[in-house]
Amino acid sequence: MKHCTACNEKFDDSISFCPTDGEVLEEDSSALIGNVLDGQYQIEAMLGKGGMGAVYRARHILLGDRVAIKLLPPEMRSNTEWLRRFQREGQAARRFRHPNAVTVYDLRTSADGTIYLVMEYVEGRTLDAELKQRGKFSPAQAVAALDPIMGVLNA
């Protein structure tokens, strides 16, 4: 399912442009919510979306663990360069260990061709959300918020 970011209407995957306003249609990331991925993970919510895919909060059906799942966009599945980048990202993150960095558990391809990373889910707020709520940080608050981030970047 695709959607138009201008009018928020949903359309079939075969359509590329919104018939109402001509905008380029995007994959509807929320369409996965409630679905089961690879027979193992119940998708609960979308956490964010970026250039390398969307990240969802999910629950492992048998174990009950909450995880974060990053899905490679469907249009990238046949792009060997994107696949290599996604694989390198997963391998690098899997080897990296730091108390302030999430752990990557697995890199998988489901039976339907969906390629995804399974990662540790960490409850919390983004720095952007904190800035919007507070308005600004004092110098001491900024150092306290950025210190863990700088530790990960330094490692």
Coordinates of N, CA and C in Angstrom, one line a residue:
M1 N 0.8 -1.2 0.0 CA 0.0 0.0 0.0 C 0.9 1.2 0.0
K2 N 0.5 2.2 -0.8 CA 1.3 3.5 -0.8 C 0.3 4.6 -0.4
H3 N 1.0 5.7 0.0 CA 0.2 6.9 0.5 C 0.8 8.2 -0.1
C4 N 0.0 9.2 -0.1 CA 0.4 10.5 -0.6 C 0.6 11.4 0.7
T5 N 1.8 12.0 0.7 CA 2.2 12.8 1.9 C 1.5 14.1 1.9
A6 N 0.9 14.5 0.8 CA 0.2 15.8 0.7 C -1.3 15.7 1.1
C7 N -2.0 14.7 0.6 CA -3.4 14.6 0.9 C -3.7 13.4 1.9
N8 N -2.7 12.6 2.2 CA -2.8 11.4 3.1 C -3.7 10.3 2.6
E9 N -4.0 10.3 1.4 CA -4.9 9.2 0.8 C -4.0 8.0 0.6
K10 N -4.6 6.8 0.6 CA -3.9 5.6 0.4 C -4.2 5.0 -1.0
F11 N -3.2 4.4 -1.7 CA -3.4 3.9 -3.0 C -2.7 2.5 -3.2
D12 N -3.2 1.8 -4.2 CA -2.6 0.5 -4.5 C -1.1 0.7 -4.9
D13 N -0.3 -0.3 -4.7 CA 1.1 -0.3 -5.0 C 1.4 -0.1 -6.4
S14 N 0.5 -0.4 -7.3 CA 0.8 -0.2 -8.8 C 0.7 1.3 -9.2
I15 N 0.3 2.2 -8.4 CA 0.2 3.6 -8.7 C 1.4 4.3 -8.2
S16 N 2.0 5.2 -9.0 CA 3.2 5.9 -8.5 C 3.0 7.3 -8.2
F17 N 1.9 8.0 -8.8 CA 1.7 9.4 -8.5 C 0.2 9.5 -8.0
C18 N 0.0 10.5 -7.1 CA -1.3 10.7 -6.5 C -2.2 11.2 -7.6
P19 N -3.4 10.6 -7.9 CA -4.3 11.1 -8.9 C -4.9 12.4 -8.5
T20 N -4.9 12.8 -7.2 CA -5.5 14.0 -6.8 C -4.6 15.2 -7.0
D21 N -3.3 15.1 -6.5 CA -2.4 16.3 -6.5 C -1.1 16.0 -7.2
G22 N -0.9 14.9 -7.8 CA 0.3 14.6 -8.6 C 1.6 14.3 -7.8
E23 N 1.5 14.2 -6.5 CA 2.6 14.0 -5.6 C 3.1 12.5 -5.9
V24 N 4.4 12.3 -5.7 CA 5.0 11.0 -5.7 C 4.5 10.2 -4.5
L25 N 4.0 9.0 -4.7 CA 3.5 8.2 -3.6 C 4.6 7.5 -2.9
E26 N 4.5 7.3 -1.6 CA 5.5 6.6 -0.8 C 4.9 5.4 -0.2
E27 N 5.8 4.4 0.1 CA 5.3 3.2 0.8 C 4.6 3.6 2.1
D28 N 3.5 3.0 2.4 CA 2.8 3.3 3.6 C 3.4 2.4 4.8
S29 N 4.3 3.0 5.5 CA 5.1 2.3 6.6 C 4.1 1.8 7.7
S30 N 3.0 2.5 7.9 CA 2.1 2.1 9.0 C 1.3 0.9 8.6
A31 N 1.3 0.5 7.3 CA 0.5 -0.7 6.9 C 1.0 -2.0 7.5
L32 N 2.3 -2.0 8.0 CA 2.8 -3.2 8.6 C 2.4 -3.4 10.0
I33 N 1.9 -2.4 10.7 CA 1.5 -2.4 12.1 C 0.4 -3.4 12.3
G34 N 0.6 -4.4 13.2 CA -0.4 -5.4 13.4 C 0.0 -6.7 12.7
N35 N 0.8 -6.6 11.7 CA 1.2 -7.8 10.9 C 2.3 -8.6 11.7
V36 N 2.5 -9.9 11.3 CA 3.5 -10.7 11.8 C 4.6 -10.8 10.7
L37 N 5.8 -10.5 11.1 CA 7.0 -10.6 10.2 C 7.7 -11.9 10.4
D38 N 7.8 -12.6 9.3 CA 8.6 -13.8 9.2 C 8.1 -14.9 10.2
G39 N 6.9 -14.8 10.6 CA 6.3 -15.8 11.5 C 6.8 -15.7 12.9
Q40 N 7.5 -14.6 13.2 CA 8.2 -14.5 14.6 C 7.9 -13.2 15.3
Y41 N 7.7 -12.1 14.6 CA 7.7 -10.8 15.2 C 6.4 -10.1 14.9
Q42 N 5.6 -9.7 15.9 CA 4.4 -9.0 15.8 C 4.8 -7.5 15.8
I43 N 4.5 -6.8 14.6 CA 4.9 -5.4 14.5 C 3.9 -4.6 15.3
E44 N 4.4 -3.7 16.2 CA 3.5 -3.0 17.1 C 3.4 -1.5 16.7
A45 N 4.5 -0.9 16.3 CA 4.5 0.6 16.0 C 5.7 1.0 15.2
M46 N 5.5 2.0 14.4 CA 6.7 2.6 13.7 C 7.4 3.5 14.6
L47 N 8.7 3.4 14.7 CA 9.5 4.3 15.5 C 10.1 5.4 14.8
G48 N 10.5 5.2 13.5 CA 11.1 6.2 12.7 C 11.4 5.7 11.3
K49 N 11.7 6.7 10.4 CA 12.0 6.3 9.0 C 13.2 7.1 8.5
G50 N 14.1 6.5 7.8 CA 15.2 7.2 7.3 C 15.6 6.7 5.9
G51 N 16.8 7.1 5.4 CA 17.2 6.7 4.1 C 17.4 5.2 3.9
M52 N 17.8 4.5 5.0 CA 18.0 3.0 4.9 C 16.8 2.2 5.3
G53 N 15.7 2.8 5.5 CA 14.5 2.0 5.8 C 13.8 2.6 7.0
A54 N 12.8 1.8 7.4 CA 11.9 2.2 8.6 C 12.2 1.3 9.7
V55 N 12.1 1.8 11.0 CA 12.4 1.1 12.2 C 11.0 0.9 12.9
Y56 N 10.7 -0.3 13.4 CA 9.5 -0.6 14.1 C 9.8 -1.2 15.4
R57 N 8.9 -1.0 16.3 CA 8.9 -1.7 17.6 C 8.1 -3.0 17.4
A58 N 8.6 -4.1 17.8 CA 8.0 -5.4 17.6 C 8.1 -6.3 18.8
R59 N 7.4 -7.3 18.9 CA 7.4 -8.3 20.0 C 7.7 -9.7 19.4
H60 N 8.7 -10.4 19.9 CA 8.9 -11.7 19.5 C 7.8 -12.6 20.0
I61 N 7.0 -13.2 19.2 CA 5.8 -13.9 19.6 C 6.0 -15.0 20.6
L62 N 7.0 -15.8 20.4 CA 7.3 -16.9 21.4 C 7.9 -16.5 22.7
L63 N 8.9 -15.6 22.6 CA 9.7 -15.2 23.7 C 9.1 -14.0 24.5
G64 N 8.3 -13.2 23.8 CA 7.7 -12.0 24.4 C 8.6 -10.8 24.5
D65 N 9.8 -11.0 24.0 CA 10.8 -9.8 24.0 C 10.4 -8.7 23.1
R66 N 10.6 -7.5 23.5 CA 10.4 -6.4 22.6 C 11.7 -6.1 21.9
V67 N 11.6 -5.9 20.6 CA 12.8 -5.6 19.8 C 12.5 -4.4 18.9
A68 N 13.6 -3.9 18.3 CA 13.4 -2.9 17.2 C 13.8 -3.6 15.9
I69 N 13.0 -3.4 14.9 CA 13.3 -4.0 13.6 C 13.4 -3.0 12.5
K70 N 14.6 -3.0 11.8 CA 14.8 -2.1 10.7 C 14.6 -2.8 9.4
L71 N 13.7 -2.4 8.6 CA 13.4 -3.0 7.3 C 14.0 -2.3 6.2
L72 N 14.7 -3.0 5.3 CA 15.2 -2.4 4.1 C 14.0 -2.1 3.2
P73 N 13.9 -1.0 2.6 CA 12.8 -0.7 1.7 C 12.7 -1.7 0.6
P74 N 11.5 -2.1 0.2 CA 11.3 -3.1 -0.9 C 12.0 -2.8 -2.2
E75 N 12.0 -1.5 -2.5 CA 12.7 -1.1 -3.8 C 14.2 -1.3 -3.8
M76 N 14.8 -1.5 -2.6 CA 16.2 -1.6 -2.4 C 16.7 -3.1 -2.4
R77 N 15.7 -4.0 -2.4 CA 16.1 -5.4 -2.3 C 16.9 -6.0 -3.5
S78 N 16.7 -5.4 -4.7 CA 17.5 -5.8 -5.8 C 18.7 -4.9 -6.1
N79 N 18.9 -3.9 -5.3 CA 20.0 -3.0 -5.5 C 21.2 -3.6 -4.7
T80 N 22.2 -4.1 -5.4 CA 23.3 -4.8 -4.7 C 24.1 -3.8 -3.9
E81 N 24.3 -2.6 -4.3 CA 25.0 -1.6 -3.4 C 24.3 -1.4 -2.1
W82 N 22.9 -1.2 -2.2 CA 22.2 -1.0 -0.9 C 22.2 -2.2 0.0
L83 N 22.2 -3.4 -0.7 CA 22.3 -4.6 0.1 C 23.6 -4.7 0.8
R84 N 24.7 -4.4 0.1 CA 26.0 -4.4 0.7 C 26.1 -3.4 1.9
R85 N 25.5 -2.2 1.7 CA 25.5 -1.2 2.8 C 24.8 -1.7 4.0
F86 N 23.6 -2.2 3.7 CA 22.8 -2.7 4.8 C 23.5 -3.9 5.6
Q87 N 24.1 -4.7 4.8 CA 24.9 -5.8 5.4 C 26.0 -5.3 6.2
R88 N 26.8 -4.3 5.7 CA 27.9 -3.7 6.4 C 27.4 -3.1 7.7
E89 N 26.3 -2.4 7.6 CA 25.8 -1.7 8.8 C 25.5 -2.7 9.9
G90 N 24.8 -3.8 9.5 CA 24.5 -4.9 10.4 C 25.7 -5.5 11.0
Q91 N 26.7 -5.8 10.2 CA 27.9 -6.5 10.7 C 28.7 -5.5 11.6
A92 N 28.8 -4.3 11.2 CA 29.5 -3.3 12.1 C 28.8 -3.1 13.4
A93 N 27.5 -3.0 13.4 CA 26.8 -2.8 14.6 C 26.8 -4.0 15.5
R94 N 26.8 -5.2 14.9 CA 26.9 -6.5 15.6 C 28.2 -6.6 16.4
R95 N 29.3 -6.2 15.8 CA 30.6 -6.3 16.4 C 30.8 -5.2 17.5
F96 N 30.1 -4.1 17.4 CA 30.3 -2.9 18.3 C 29.6 -3.2 19.6
R97 N 30.3 -3.0 20.7 CA 29.8 -3.2 22.0 C 30.1 -1.9 22.8
H98 N 29.0 -1.3 23.3 CA 29.1 -0.1 24.2 C 27.8 0.0 25.0
P99 N 27.9 0.4 26.3 CA 26.7 0.4 27.1 C 25.7 1.4 26.6
N100 N 26.0 2.4 25.8 CA 25.1 3.3 25.3 C 24.7 3.1 23.8
A101 N 25.0 1.9 23.3 CA 24.7 1.6 21.9 C 23.8 0.3 21.9
V102 N 22.8 0.3 21.0 CA 21.9 -0.9 20.9 C 22.7 -2.1 20.4
T103 N 22.3 -3.2 20.8 CA 22.9 -4.5 20.3 C 22.1 -5.0 19.1
V104 N 22.8 -5.4 18.0 CA 22.1 -6.0 16.9 C 22.1 -7.5 17.1
Y105 N 20.9 -8.1 17.0 CA 20.8 -9.5 17.3 C 20.9 -10.4 16.0
D106 N 20.3 -9.9 14.9 CA 20.2 -10.7 13.7 C 20.0 -9.8 12.5
L107 N 20.4 -10.4 11.3 CA 20.1 -9.8 10.0 C 19.5 -11.0 9.2
R108 N 18.3 -10.8 8.8 CA 17.5 -11.9 8.2 C 16.9 -11.5 6.9
T109 N 16.5 -12.5 6.1 CA 15.7 -12.3 4.9 C 14.5 -13.3 5.1
S110 N 13.3 -12.7 5.1 CA 12.1 -13.6 5.3 C 11.7 -14.3 4.0
A111 N 10.8 -15.2 4.1 CA 10.4 -16.0 2.9 C 9.8 -15.2 1.8
D112 N 9.2 -14.0 2.2 CA 8.7 -13.1 1.1 C 9.7 -12.1 0.6
G113 N 11.0 -12.2 1.0 CA 12.0 -11.4 0.5 C 12.3 -10.1 1.4
T114 N 11.6 -10.0 2.5 CA 11.8 -8.8 3.3 C 13.2 -9.0 4.0
I115 N 14.0 -7.9 3.9 CA 15.3 -8.0 4.5 C 15.3 -7.0 5.8
Y116 N 15.7 -7.5 6.9 CA 15.6 -6.7 8.1 C 16.7 -7.0 9.2
L117 N 16.9 -6.0 10.0 CA 17.8 -6.2 11.2 C 17.0 -6.3 12.4
V118 N 17.3 -7.2 13.3 CA 16.6 -7.2 14.6 C 17.6 -6.7 15.7
M119 N 17.1 -5.7 16.4 CA 18.0 -5.0 17.3 C 17.3 -4.9 18.7
E120 N 18.2 -4.6 19.7 CA 17.7 -4.3 21.0 C 16.7 -3.1 21.0
Y121 N 15.6 -3.2 21.7 CA 14.7 -2.1 21.8 C 15.0 -1.4 23.1
V122 N 15.2 -0.1 23.0 CA 15.4 0.8 24.2 C 14.3 1.8 24.3
E123 N 13.6 1.8 25.4 CA 12.6 2.7 25.7 C 13.2 4.1 25.9
G124 N 12.7 5.1 25.4 CA 13.2 6.4 25.7 C 12.7 7.5 24.7
R125 N 13.3 8.6 24.8 CA 12.9 9.8 23.9 C 14.1 10.2 23.1
T126 N 13.8 10.7 22.0 CA 14.9 11.2 21.1 C 15.4 12.6 21.6
L127 N 16.6 12.9 21.2 CA 17.1 14.2 21.6 C 16.2 15.3 21.0
D128 N 15.7 15.1 19.8 CA 14.8 16.1 19.2 C 13.6 16.3 20.0
A129 N 13.0 15.2 20.5 CA 11.8 15.3 21.4 C 12.1 16.1 22.7
E130 N 13.3 15.8 23.2 CA 13.7 16.5 24.4 C 13.8 18.0 24.2
L131 N 14.4 18.4 23.1 CA 14.6 19.8 22.7 C 13.3 20.5 22.5
K132 N 12.3 19.8 21.9 CA 11.0 20.4 21.6 C 10.3 20.6 22.9
Q133 N 10.4 19.7 23.9 CA 9.7 19.8 25.2 C 10.4 20.9 26.0
R134 N 11.7 20.9 26.1 CA 12.4 21.9 27.0 C 12.5 23.2 26.4
G135 N 12.6 23.3 25.1 CA 12.9 24.6 24.4 C 14.4 24.8 24.2
K136 N 15.1 24.6 25.3 CA 16.6 24.7 25.2 C 17.2 24.0 26.4
F137 N 18.5 23.7 26.3 CA 19.2 23.1 27.4 C 20.1 24.2 28.0
S138 N 20.3 24.1 29.3 CA 21.4 24.9 29.9 C 22.7 24.2 29.5
P139 N 23.8 24.9 29.7 CA 25.1 24.3 29.3 C 25.3 23.0 30.1
A140 N 25.0 22.9 31.4 CA 25.1 21.7 32.2 C 24.2 20.6 31.7
Q141 N 23.0 20.9 31.3 CA 22.0 19.9 30.8 C 22.5 19.4 29.4
A142 N 23.1 20.3 28.6 CA 23.6 19.9 27.3 C 24.7 18.9 27.4
V143 N 25.6 19.2 28.3 CA 26.8 18.3 28.6 C 26.3 16.9 29.1
A144 N 25.3 17.0 30.0 CA 24.8 15.7 30.6 C 24.1 14.9 29.5
A145 N 23.4 15.5 28.6 CA 22.7 14.8 27.5 C 23.6 14.3 26.5
L146 N 24.6 15.1 26.2 CA 25.5 14.7 25.1 C 26.7 13.8 25.5
D147 N 27.0 13.8 26.8 CA 28.1 12.9 27.3 C 28.0 11.5 26.9
P148 N 26.8 10.8 27.1 CA 26.7 9.4 26.6 C 26.8 9.3 25.1
I149 N 26.3 10.2 24.3 CA 26.4 10.2 22.9 C 27.9 10.3 22.5
M150 N 28.6 11.3 23.1 CA 30.0 11.5 22.8 C 30.8 10.2 23.1
G151 N 30.4 9.5 24.2 CA 31.1 8.3 24.6 C 31.0 7.2 23.5
V152 N 29.8 7.1 22.9 CA 29.6 6.1 21.9 C 30.4 6.5 20.6
L153 N 30.4 7.8 20.3 CA 31.1 8.2 19.1 C 32.6 8.1 19.3
N154 N 33.1 8.3 20.5 CA 34.5 8.2 20.7 C 34.9 6.7 20.6
A155 N 34.1 5.8 21.1 CA 34.4 4.4 21.0 C 34.4 3.9 19.6

